[in-house]
Amino acid sequence: MSTFNVPTREEVSENNQAIFDNLNKALGFVPNLYATYANSNTALENYLNFANAKTSLSAKEKEVVNLAVSQVNNCIYCLSAHTAIGKMNGFTDEQILELRAGEASFDNKLDALARLARNITENRGRTDEAVLENYFNAGYSKGNLIDTISLVGDKTISNYVHSTTQVPVDFPVAQPLEVATI
């Protein structure tokens, strides 16, 4: 497999340099995965526009989806990043482990969302009818469903970018779910 180096600011297009500057200002650094998108002159901007687009899901709900999808896709980079972001959104370590497993015993509505995100990802969009019915019964709408599916796609893109490039994780590394739950 080819080795993917994380490009520096000097190695990317002018447009991506401006994005790097904005990320540095907002986050204090450019995450390696975002920098990897900058190997393309257009992918980083396109991805950030997609990831930051308006949605009917709250920040917490987005993290539920991000964690469940990243676990199914076994993406250590995204699991690590979203464990940190999940904590910033108020989830405990125990809740994050549950969300990664695609459930949330601590909140019925988030449980329905986590189960749906896991099911969509595992079944490549061929969602189980009972899981979908549970999602709607928990209070989600058809609009929420489309936003959830979009978020599954968003996270899957990043999962695949990391799985292919294997750039270094620059967040505290999330423990494997099996080890963490023993």
Short mmCIF file of N, CA and C in Angstrom, two decimals:
data_model
loop_
_atom_site.label_atom_id
_atom_site.label_comp_id
_atom_site.label_asym_id
_atom_site.label_seq_id
_atom_site.Cartn_x
_atom_site.Cartn_y
_atom_site.Cartn_z
N MET A 1 0.85 -1.19 0.00
CA MET A 1 0.00 0.00 0.00
C MET A 1 0.89 1.24 0.00
N SER A 2 0.50 2.23 -0.76
CA SER A 2 1.22 3.49 -0.78
C SER A 2 1.11 4.17 0.57
N THR A 3 2.15 4.89 0.91
CA THR A 3 2.12 5.65 2.15
C THR A 3 1.55 7.03 1.85
N PHE A 4 0.61 7.43 2.65
CA PHE A 4 0.03 8.76 2.51
C PHE A 4 0.61 9.65 3.59
N ASN A 5 1.34 10.65 3.18
CA ASN A 5 1.84 11.64 4.12
C ASN A 5 0.77 12.71 4.29
N VAL A 6 0.71 13.28 5.45
CA VAL A 6 -0.22 14.37 5.72
C VAL A 6 0.40 15.64 5.10
N PRO A 7 -0.29 16.23 4.13
CA PRO A 7 0.30 17.42 3.49
C PRO A 7 0.35 18.62 4.44
N THR A 8 1.39 19.38 4.31
CA THR A 8 1.54 20.61 5.07
C THR A 8 0.86 21.75 4.32
N ARG A 9 0.73 22.87 4.97
CA ARG A 9 0.12 24.04 4.36
C ARG A 9 0.82 24.40 3.05
N GLU A 10 2.14 24.32 3.03
CA GLU A 10 2.91 24.69 1.84
C GLU A 10 2.71 23.73 0.67
N GLU A 11 2.20 22.55 0.94
CA GLU A 11 2.05 21.52 -0.09
C GLU A 11 0.65 21.48 -0.71
N VAL A 12 -0.24 22.37 -0.27
CA VAL A 12 -1.62 22.34 -0.78
C VAL A 12 -1.92 23.61 -1.58
N SER A 13 -3.03 23.57 -2.29
CA SER A 13 -3.43 24.71 -3.12
C SER A 13 -3.70 25.96 -2.27
N GLU A 14 -3.74 27.09 -2.93
CA GLU A 14 -4.02 28.36 -2.22
C GLU A 14 -5.37 28.30 -1.51
N ASN A 15 -6.36 27.75 -2.18
CA ASN A 15 -7.69 27.63 -1.57
C ASN A 15 -7.61 26.78 -0.30
N ASN A 16 -6.90 25.66 -0.37
CA ASN A 16 -6.75 24.81 0.81
C ASN A 16 -5.89 25.47 1.88
N GLN A 17 -4.94 26.29 1.49
CA GLN A 17 -4.14 27.03 2.48
C GLN A 17 -5.04 27.95 3.30
N ALA A 18 -5.98 28.61 2.63
CA ALA A 18 -6.91 29.49 3.34
C ALA A 18 -7.78 28.68 4.30
N ILE A 19 -8.20 27.49 3.88
CA ILE A 19 -9.00 26.63 4.75
C ILE A 19 -8.15 26.17 5.94
N PHE A 20 -6.90 25.82 5.70
CA PHE A 20 -6.00 25.44 6.79
C PHE A 20 -5.91 26.59 7.80
N ASP A 21 -5.77 27.81 7.30
CA ASP A 21 -5.67 28.98 8.18
C ASP A 21 -6.93 29.12 9.04
N ASN A 22 -8.10 28.93 8.41
CA ASN A 22 -9.37 29.02 9.15
C ASN A 22 -9.49 27.90 10.18
N LEU A 23 -9.07 26.69 9.82
CA LEU A 23 -9.11 25.57 10.77
C LEU A 23 -8.17 25.83 11.94
N ASN A 24 -6.98 26.34 11.65
CA ASN A 24 -6.04 26.67 12.72
C ASN A 24 -6.63 27.70 13.67
N LYS A 25 -7.32 28.68 13.10
CA LYS A 25 -7.94 29.72 13.92
C LYS A 25 -9.06 29.13 14.79
N ALA A 26 -9.89 28.28 14.19
CA ALA A 26 -11.05 27.73 14.90
C ALA A 26 -10.69 26.61 15.86
N LEU A 27 -9.78 25.72 15.47
CA LEU A 27 -9.49 24.52 16.25
C LEU A 27 -8.13 24.54 16.93
N GLY A 28 -7.26 25.40 16.46
CA GLY A 28 -5.90 25.43 16.98
C GLY A 28 -4.96 24.50 16.24
N PHE A 29 -5.47 23.74 15.30
CA PHE A 29 -4.66 22.84 14.47
C PHE A 29 -5.49 22.39 13.27
N VAL A 30 -4.84 21.77 12.31
CA VAL A 30 -5.53 21.17 11.17
C VAL A 30 -5.51 19.66 11.40
N PRO A 31 -6.67 19.05 11.67
CA PRO A 31 -6.68 17.61 11.87
C PRO A 31 -6.09 16.89 10.65
N ASN A 32 -5.34 15.83 10.91
CA ASN A 32 -4.68 15.09 9.83
C ASN A 32 -5.65 14.62 8.76
N LEU A 33 -6.84 14.21 9.16
CA LEU A 33 -7.79 13.73 8.15
C LEU A 33 -8.23 14.87 7.24
N TYR A 34 -8.47 16.05 7.79
CA TYR A 34 -8.82 17.20 6.96
C TYR A 34 -7.67 17.55 6.03
N ALA A 35 -6.45 17.51 6.55
CA ALA A 35 -5.29 17.80 5.70
C ALA A 35 -5.20 16.79 4.56
N THR A 36 -5.56 15.55 4.84
CA THR A 36 -5.52 14.51 3.81
C THR A 36 -6.52 14.81 2.69
N TYR A 37 -7.68 15.32 3.05
CA TYR A 37 -8.64 15.75 2.02
C TYR A 37 -8.00 16.78 1.09
N ALA A 38 -7.06 17.58 1.61
CA ALA A 38 -6.44 18.66 0.84
C ALA A 38 -5.47 18.15 -0.22
N ASN A 39 -5.26 16.84 -0.33
CA ASN A 39 -4.53 16.30 -1.47
C ASN A 39 -5.28 16.62 -2.76
N SER A 40 -6.58 16.81 -2.64
CA SER A 40 -7.43 17.26 -3.75
C SER A 40 -7.60 18.76 -3.63
N ASN A 41 -7.64 19.44 -4.75
CA ASN A 41 -7.86 20.89 -4.72
C ASN A 41 -9.28 21.26 -4.31
N THR A 42 -10.21 20.30 -4.37
CA THR A 42 -11.62 20.61 -4.11
C THR A 42 -12.25 19.82 -2.96
N ALA A 43 -11.71 18.67 -2.61
CA ALA A 43 -12.39 17.76 -1.67
C ALA A 43 -12.52 18.33 -0.26
N LEU A 44 -11.50 19.04 0.23
CA LEU A 44 -11.59 19.56 1.59
C LEU A 44 -12.74 20.57 1.71
N GLU A 45 -12.80 21.51 0.81
CA GLU A 45 -13.88 22.51 0.85
C GLU A 45 -15.24 21.84 0.68
N ASN A 46 -15.33 20.92 -0.28
CA ASN A 46 -16.60 20.22 -0.51
C ASN A 46 -17.02 19.44 0.73
N TYR A 47 -16.06 18.73 1.34
CA TYR A 47 -16.40 17.94 2.51
C TYR A 47 -16.84 18.83 3.68
N LEU A 48 -16.10 19.90 3.94
CA LEU A 48 -16.46 20.77 5.06
C LEU A 48 -17.82 21.43 4.83
N ASN A 49 -18.12 21.79 3.60
CA ASN A 49 -19.45 22.35 3.30
C ASN A 49 -20.53 21.33 3.59
N PHE A 50 -20.30 20.09 3.20
CA PHE A 50 -21.26 19.02 3.44
C PHE A 50 -21.39 18.74 4.94
N ALA A 51 -20.27 18.61 5.62
CA ALA A 51 -20.27 18.27 7.05
C ALA A 51 -20.87 19.37 7.91
N ASN A 52 -20.75 20.61 7.47
CA ASN A 52 -21.25 21.74 8.26
C ASN A 52 -22.57 22.30 7.74
N ALA A 53 -23.20 21.58 6.82
CA ALA A 53 -24.48 22.03 6.27
C ALA A 53 -25.57 22.01 7.34
N LYS A 54 -26.60 22.79 7.12
CA LYS A 54 -27.75 22.80 8.04
C LYS A 54 -28.37 21.42 8.10
N THR A 55 -28.86 21.07 9.27
CA THR A 55 -29.50 19.78 9.49
C THR A 55 -30.56 19.93 10.59
N SER A 56 -31.52 19.04 10.59
CA SER A 56 -32.53 19.04 11.65
C SER A 56 -32.02 18.33 12.90
N LEU A 57 -30.85 17.73 12.83
CA LEU A 57 -30.30 17.03 13.98
C LEU A 57 -29.47 17.98 14.84
N SER A 58 -29.56 17.80 16.15
CA SER A 58 -28.76 18.60 17.09
C SER A 58 -27.30 18.14 17.04
N ALA A 59 -26.43 18.91 17.66
CA ALA A 59 -25.01 18.53 17.73
C ALA A 59 -24.86 17.18 18.44
N LYS A 60 -25.62 16.97 19.50
CA LYS A 60 -25.56 15.68 20.22
C LYS A 60 -26.03 14.54 19.32
N GLU A 61 -27.11 14.77 18.61
CA GLU A 61 -27.63 13.72 17.72
C GLU A 61 -26.63 13.40 16.61
N LYS A 62 -25.97 14.43 16.10
CA LYS A 62 -24.95 14.20 15.07
C LYS A 62 -23.84 13.30 15.62
N GLU A 63 -23.45 13.51 16.87
CA GLU A 63 -22.39 12.69 17.45
C GLU A 63 -22.85 11.25 17.66
N VAL A 64 -24.14 11.06 17.96
CA VAL A 64 -24.68 9.71 18.07
C VAL A 64 -24.46 8.97 16.75
N VAL A 65 -24.82 9.61 15.65
CA VAL A 65 -24.66 9.00 14.33
C VAL A 65 -23.18 8.79 14.01
N ASN A 66 -22.37 9.81 14.24
CA ASN A 66 -20.94 9.72 13.93
C ASN A 66 -20.28 8.55 14.66
N LEU A 67 -20.60 8.36 15.93
CA LEU A 67 -20.00 7.28 16.71
C LEU A 67 -20.48 5.91 16.25
N ALA A 68 -21.78 5.77 16.02
CA ALA A 68 -22.31 4.46 15.60
C ALA A 68 -21.77 4.06 14.23
N VAL A 69 -21.75 5.00 13.29
CA VAL A 69 -21.27 4.72 11.94
C VAL A 69 -19.79 4.39 11.95
N SER A 70 -19.01 5.19 12.67
CA SER A 70 -17.56 4.97 12.71
C SER A 70 -17.20 3.63 13.34
N GLN A 71 -18.01 3.18 14.30
CA GLN A 71 -17.77 1.86 14.90
C GLN A 71 -18.05 0.76 13.89
N VAL A 72 -19.17 0.84 13.20
CA VAL A 72 -19.49 -0.18 12.20
C VAL A 72 -18.38 -0.24 11.14
N ASN A 73 -17.91 0.93 10.73
CA ASN A 73 -16.87 0.99 9.70
C ASN A 73 -15.47 0.82 10.25
N ASN A 74 -15.36 0.63 11.57
CA ASN A 74 -14.09 0.37 12.25
C ASN A 74 -13.03 1.41 11.90
N CYS A 75 -13.41 2.68 12.00
CA CYS A 75 -12.48 3.78 11.70
C CYS A 75 -11.94 4.37 13.00
N ILE A 76 -10.72 4.00 13.33
CA ILE A 76 -10.12 4.45 14.59
C ILE A 76 -9.93 5.97 14.61
N TYR A 77 -9.65 6.57 13.47
CA TYR A 77 -9.48 8.02 13.44
C TYR A 77 -10.79 8.70 13.84
N CYS A 78 -11.87 8.35 13.18
CA CYS A 78 -13.16 9.00 13.45
C CYS A 78 -13.69 8.62 14.83
N LEU A 79 -13.47 7.39 15.28
CA LEU A 79 -13.87 7.02 16.64
C LEU A 79 -13.13 7.88 17.66
N SER A 80 -11.85 8.11 17.42
CA SER A 80 -11.06 8.93 18.35
C SER A 80 -11.53 10.38 18.33
N ALA A 81 -11.70 10.93 17.14
CA ALA A 81 -12.15 12.33 17.02
C ALA A 81 -13.53 12.51 17.63
N HIS A 82 -14.45 11.59 17.34
CA HIS A 82 -15.83 11.77 17.81
C HIS A 82 -16.01 11.35 19.26
N THR A 83 -15.09 10.59 19.81
CA THR A 83 -15.11 10.37 21.26
C THR A 83 -14.81 11.70 21.95
N ALA A 84 -13.81 12.41 21.46
CA ALA A 84 -13.47 13.72 22.03
C ALA A 84 -14.61 14.71 21.84
N ILE A 85 -15.18 14.74 20.65
CA ILE A 85 -16.28 15.68 20.36
C ILE A 85 -17.53 15.29 21.16
N GLY A 86 -17.77 13.99 21.29
CA GLY A 86 -18.90 13.52 22.09
C GLY A 86 -18.80 13.99 23.54
N LYS A 87 -17.60 13.94 24.09
CA LYS A 87 -17.39 14.43 25.46
C LYS A 87 -17.65 15.92 25.54
N MET A 88 -17.24 16.66 24.51
CA MET A 88 -17.50 18.11 24.48
C MET A 88 -19.00 18.40 24.39
N ASN A 89 -19.77 17.44 23.88
CA ASN A 89 -21.22 17.59 23.77
C ASN A 89 -21.95 17.00 24.96
N GLY A 90 -21.21 16.61 26.01
CA GLY A 90 -21.85 16.20 27.25
C GLY A 90 -22.02 14.72 27.47
N PHE A 91 -21.55 13.88 26.57
CA PHE A 91 -21.66 12.44 26.78
C PHE A 91 -20.55 11.95 27.71
N THR A 92 -20.88 11.00 28.55
CA THR A 92 -19.88 10.39 29.43
C THR A 92 -19.13 9.30 28.66
N ASP A 93 -18.05 8.82 29.24
CA ASP A 93 -17.30 7.72 28.62
C ASP A 93 -18.19 6.50 28.42
N GLU A 94 -19.00 6.18 29.41
CA GLU A 94 -19.89 5.01 29.32
C GLU A 94 -20.93 5.19 28.23
N GLN A 95 -21.49 6.39 28.13
CA GLN A 95 -22.49 6.66 27.09
C GLN A 95 -21.86 6.57 25.71
N ILE A 96 -20.64 7.05 25.57
CA ILE A 96 -19.96 6.99 24.28
C ILE A 96 -19.75 5.54 23.85
N LEU A 97 -19.39 4.68 24.80
CA LEU A 97 -19.24 3.26 24.47
C LEU A 97 -20.56 2.66 23.99
N GLU A 98 -21.64 3.01 24.65
CA GLU A 98 -22.96 2.52 24.22
C GLU A 98 -23.29 3.02 22.81
N LEU A 99 -23.04 4.30 22.58
CA LEU A 99 -23.34 4.88 21.27
C LEU A 99 -22.53 4.21 20.18
N ARG A 100 -21.27 3.92 20.48
CA ARG A 100 -20.44 3.21 19.51
C ARG A 100 -21.04 1.84 19.19
N ALA A 101 -21.65 1.22 20.17
CA ALA A 101 -22.28 -0.09 19.97
C ALA A 101 -23.64 0.03 19.27
N GLY A 102 -24.08 1.27 19.04
CA GLY A 102 -25.35 1.47 18.33
C GLY A 102 -26.56 1.42 19.23
N GLU A 103 -26.39 1.85 20.46
CA GLU A 103 -27.52 1.89 21.39
C GLU A 103 -27.31 3.00 22.41
N ALA A 104 -28.38 3.31 23.15
CA ALA A 104 -28.30 4.36 24.17
C ALA A 104 -29.36 4.10 25.23
N SER A 105 -29.05 3.23 26.19
CA SER A 105 -30.02 2.87 27.22
C SER A 105 -30.40 4.07 28.08
N PHE A 106 -29.61 5.13 28.05
CA PHE A 106 -29.82 6.32 28.87
C PHE A 106 -30.81 7.30 28.26
N ASP A 107 -31.26 7.07 27.01
CA ASP A 107 -32.17 8.00 26.34
C ASP A 107 -32.87 7.27 25.21
N ASN A 108 -34.20 7.10 25.32
CA ASN A 108 -34.95 6.32 24.33
C ASN A 108 -34.86 6.90 22.92
N LYS A 109 -34.91 8.22 22.81
CA LYS A 109 -34.87 8.83 21.48
C LYS A 109 -33.49 8.64 20.84
N LEU A 110 -32.44 8.88 21.62
CA LEU A 110 -31.09 8.67 21.09
C LEU A 110 -30.83 7.19 20.80
N ASP A 111 -31.45 6.31 21.57
CA ASP A 111 -31.33 4.87 21.32
C ASP A 111 -31.89 4.54 19.93
N ALA A 112 -33.05 5.08 19.61
CA ALA A 112 -33.65 4.83 18.29
C ALA A 112 -32.76 5.37 17.18
N LEU A 113 -32.14 6.52 17.41
CA LEU A 113 -31.25 7.12 16.43
C LEU A 113 -29.98 6.28 16.26
N ALA A 114 -29.38 5.87 17.37
CA ALA A 114 -28.15 5.06 17.31
C ALA A 114 -28.41 3.73 16.61
N ARG A 115 -29.54 3.11 16.93
CA ARG A 115 -29.89 1.83 16.31
C ARG A 115 -30.11 2.00 14.80
N LEU A 116 -30.75 3.10 14.42
CA LEU A 116 -30.97 3.35 13.00
C LEU A 116 -29.64 3.59 12.27
N ALA A 117 -28.79 4.43 12.84
CA ALA A 117 -27.50 4.72 12.20
C ALA A 117 -26.68 3.44 12.03
N ARG A 118 -26.65 2.62 13.05
CA ARG A 118 -25.92 1.34 12.96
C ARG A 118 -26.53 0.45 11.89
N ASN A 119 -27.86 0.35 11.89
CA ASN A 119 -28.56 -0.52 10.95
C ASN A 119 -28.36 -0.06 9.51
N ILE A 120 -28.48 1.22 9.26
CA ILE A 120 -28.28 1.74 7.90
C ILE A 120 -26.87 1.40 7.42
N THR A 121 -25.89 1.61 8.30
CA THR A 121 -24.49 1.38 7.92
C THR A 121 -24.22 -0.10 7.71
N GLU A 122 -24.66 -0.93 8.63
CA GLU A 122 -24.43 -2.38 8.51
C GLU A 122 -25.10 -2.95 7.26
N ASN A 123 -26.28 -2.44 6.94
CA ASN A 123 -27.06 -2.98 5.83
C ASN A 123 -26.94 -2.18 4.55
N ARG A 124 -26.00 -1.23 4.55
CA ARG A 124 -25.72 -0.42 3.36
C ARG A 124 -26.99 0.22 2.80
N GLY A 125 -27.78 0.77 3.72
CA GLY A 125 -28.98 1.50 3.34
C GLY A 125 -30.25 0.67 3.26
N ARG A 126 -30.13 -0.62 3.38
CA ARG A 126 -31.32 -1.47 3.34
C ARG A 126 -31.84 -1.62 4.77
N THR A 127 -32.43 -0.54 5.26
CA THR A 127 -32.81 -0.42 6.66
C THR A 127 -33.90 -1.40 7.04
N ASP A 128 -33.72 -2.01 8.21
CA ASP A 128 -34.71 -2.93 8.75
C ASP A 128 -35.98 -2.16 9.10
N GLU A 129 -37.12 -2.67 8.68
CA GLU A 129 -38.39 -1.98 8.88
C GLU A 129 -38.71 -1.72 10.36
N ALA A 130 -38.41 -2.69 11.22
CA ALA A 130 -38.69 -2.52 12.66
C ALA A 130 -37.81 -1.41 13.25
N VAL A 131 -36.57 -1.30 12.82
CA VAL A 131 -35.68 -0.26 13.30
C VAL A 131 -36.18 1.11 12.85
N LEU A 132 -36.63 1.18 11.62
CA LEU A 132 -37.16 2.43 11.08
C LEU A 132 -38.45 2.83 11.80
N GLU A 133 -39.33 1.87 12.05
CA GLU A 133 -40.57 2.15 12.76
C GLU A 133 -40.28 2.64 14.18
N ASN A 134 -39.30 2.04 14.85
CA ASN A 134 -38.89 2.47 16.19
C ASN A 134 -38.38 3.91 16.15
N TYR A 135 -37.65 4.26 15.13
CA TYR A 135 -37.12 5.62 14.94
C TYR A 135 -38.27 6.63 14.85
N PHE A 136 -39.25 6.33 14.02
CA PHE A 136 -40.40 7.23 13.89
C PHE A 136 -41.21 7.27 15.18
N ASN A 137 -41.39 6.15 15.84
CA ASN A 137 -42.13 6.10 17.11
C ASN A 137 -41.43 6.89 18.21
N ALA A 138 -40.12 7.06 18.09
CA ALA A 138 -39.36 7.83 19.09
C ALA A 138 -39.52 9.34 18.88
N GLY A 139 -40.19 9.73 17.79
CA GLY A 139 -40.47 11.14 17.57
C GLY A 139 -39.74 11.78 16.40
N TYR A 140 -38.99 10.99 15.65
CA TYR A 140 -38.29 11.54 14.49
C TYR A 140 -39.22 11.59 13.28
N SER A 141 -38.95 12.53 12.39
CA SER A 141 -39.77 12.74 11.20
C SER A 141 -39.08 12.18 9.96
N LYS A 142 -39.79 12.22 8.84
CA LYS A 142 -39.19 11.82 7.56
C LYS A 142 -38.04 12.76 7.19
N GLY A 143 -38.17 14.03 7.52
CA GLY A 143 -37.08 14.97 7.29
C GLY A 143 -35.85 14.62 8.10
N ASN A 144 -36.07 14.24 9.38
CA ASN A 144 -34.95 13.78 10.22
C ASN A 144 -34.29 12.55 9.62
N LEU A 145 -35.11 11.66 9.04
CA LEU A 145 -34.57 10.45 8.43
C LEU A 145 -33.61 10.80 7.29
N ILE A 146 -34.01 11.70 6.42
CA ILE A 146 -33.15 12.08 5.31
C ILE A 146 -31.88 12.74 5.82
N ASP A 147 -31.99 13.58 6.85
CA ASP A 147 -30.80 14.19 7.44
C ASP A 147 -29.89 13.13 8.08
N THR A 148 -30.49 12.13 8.71
CA THR A 148 -29.70 11.06 9.31
C THR A 148 -28.96 10.27 8.25
N ILE A 149 -29.65 9.93 7.17
CA ILE A 149 -29.01 9.19 6.08
C ILE A 149 -27.87 10.03 5.47
N SER A 150 -28.09 11.32 5.32
CA SER A 150 -27.02 12.20 4.81
C SER A 150 -25.82 12.19 5.73
N LEU A 151 -26.07 12.20 7.04
CA LEU A 151 -24.97 12.18 8.01
C LEU A 151 -24.24 10.83 7.98
N VAL A 152 -24.97 9.74 7.80
CA VAL A 152 -24.32 8.44 7.65
C VAL A 152 -23.37 8.48 6.45
N GLY A 153 -23.83 9.07 5.35
CA GLY A 153 -22.97 9.19 4.16
C GLY A 153 -21.77 10.07 4.42
N ASP A 154 -21.97 11.20 5.08
CA ASP A 154 -20.89 12.12 5.43
C ASP A 154 -19.82 11.39 6.23
N LYS A 155 -20.23 10.68 7.26
CA LYS A 155 -19.26 10.01 8.13
C LYS A 155 -18.60 8.85 7.41
N THR A 156 -19.34 8.15 6.58
CA THR A 156 -18.78 7.03 5.83
C THR A 156 -17.66 7.51 4.90
N ILE A 157 -17.83 8.67 4.31
CA ILE A 157 -16.77 9.23 3.45
C ILE A 157 -15.48 9.36 4.25
N SER A 158 -15.54 10.00 5.41
CA SER A 158 -14.34 10.17 6.22
C SER A 158 -13.79 8.83 6.70
N ASN A 159 -14.68 7.91 7.06
CA ASN A 159 -14.22 6.58 7.48
C ASN A 159 -13.42 5.93 6.36
N TYR A 160 -13.91 6.05 5.14
CA TYR A 160 -13.23 5.43 4.00
C TYR A 160 -11.93 6.14 3.66
N VAL A 161 -11.92 7.47 3.79
CA VAL A 161 -10.67 8.21 3.53
C VAL A 161 -9.60 7.72 4.50
N HIS A 162 -9.95 7.62 5.78
CA HIS A 162 -8.93 7.16 6.74
C HIS A 162 -8.57 5.70 6.52
N SER A 163 -9.55 4.85 6.29
CA SER A 163 -9.26 3.43 6.11
C SER A 163 -8.33 3.19 4.92
N THR A 164 -8.43 4.03 3.92
CA THR A 164 -7.58 3.89 2.73
C THR A 164 -6.20 4.52 2.95
N THR A 165 -6.16 5.68 3.59
CA THR A 165 -4.89 6.41 3.71
C THR A 165 -4.11 6.05 4.98
N GLN A 166 -4.81 5.67 6.04
CA GLN A 166 -4.18 5.33 7.32
C GLN A 166 -3.27 6.44 7.87
N VAL A 167 -3.69 7.70 7.68
CA VAL A 167 -2.89 8.80 8.24
C VAL A 167 -2.95 8.72 9.76
N PRO A 168 -1.93 9.24 10.44
CA PRO A 168 -1.88 9.13 11.90
C PRO A 168 -3.07 9.81 12.59
N VAL A 169 -3.53 9.18 13.65
CA VAL A 169 -4.60 9.74 14.48
C VAL A 169 -3.98 10.83 15.35
N ASP A 170 -4.57 12.02 15.30
CA ASP A 170 -4.04 13.14 16.09
C ASP A 170 -5.03 13.59 17.17
N PHE A 171 -5.78 12.65 17.68
CA PHE A 171 -6.68 12.82 18.83
C PHE A 171 -6.31 11.72 19.82
N PRO A 172 -6.72 11.85 21.09
CA PRO A 172 -6.50 10.71 22.00
C PRO A 172 -7.17 9.47 21.41
N VAL A 173 -6.43 8.40 21.27
CA VAL A 173 -6.92 7.21 20.55
C VAL A 173 -7.99 6.48 21.36
N ALA A 174 -9.13 6.27 20.72
CA ALA A 174 -10.23 5.53 21.33
C ALA A 174 -9.83 4.06 21.47
N GLN A 175 -10.19 3.47 22.59
CA GLN A 175 -9.91 2.07 22.81
C GLN A 175 -10.85 1.21 21.96
N PRO A 176 -10.38 0.02 21.54
CA PRO A 176 -11.30 -0.88 20.84
C PRO A 176 -12.52 -1.16 21.71
N LEU A 177 -13.67 -1.25 21.12
CA LEU A 177 -14.91 -1.43 21.86
C LEU A 177 -14.88 -2.69 22.72
N GLU A 178 -14.35 -3.79 22.20
CA GLU A 178 -14.32 -5.04 22.95
C GLU A 178 -13.47 -4.90 24.21
N VAL A 179 -12.32 -4.25 24.11
CA VAL A 179 -11.44 -4.07 25.27
C VAL A 179 -12.09 -3.11 26.26
N ALA A 180 -12.70 -2.05 25.73
CA ALA A 180 -13.27 -1.01 26.59
C ALA A 180 -14.48 -1.52 27.39
N THR A 181 -15.16 -2.52 26.90
CA THR A 181 -16.39 -2.98 27.56
C THR A 181 -16.17 -4.17 28.49
N ILE A 182 -14.95 -4.65 28.58
CA ILE A 182 -14.66 -5.82 29.44
C ILE A 182 -14.56 -5.37 30.88
#
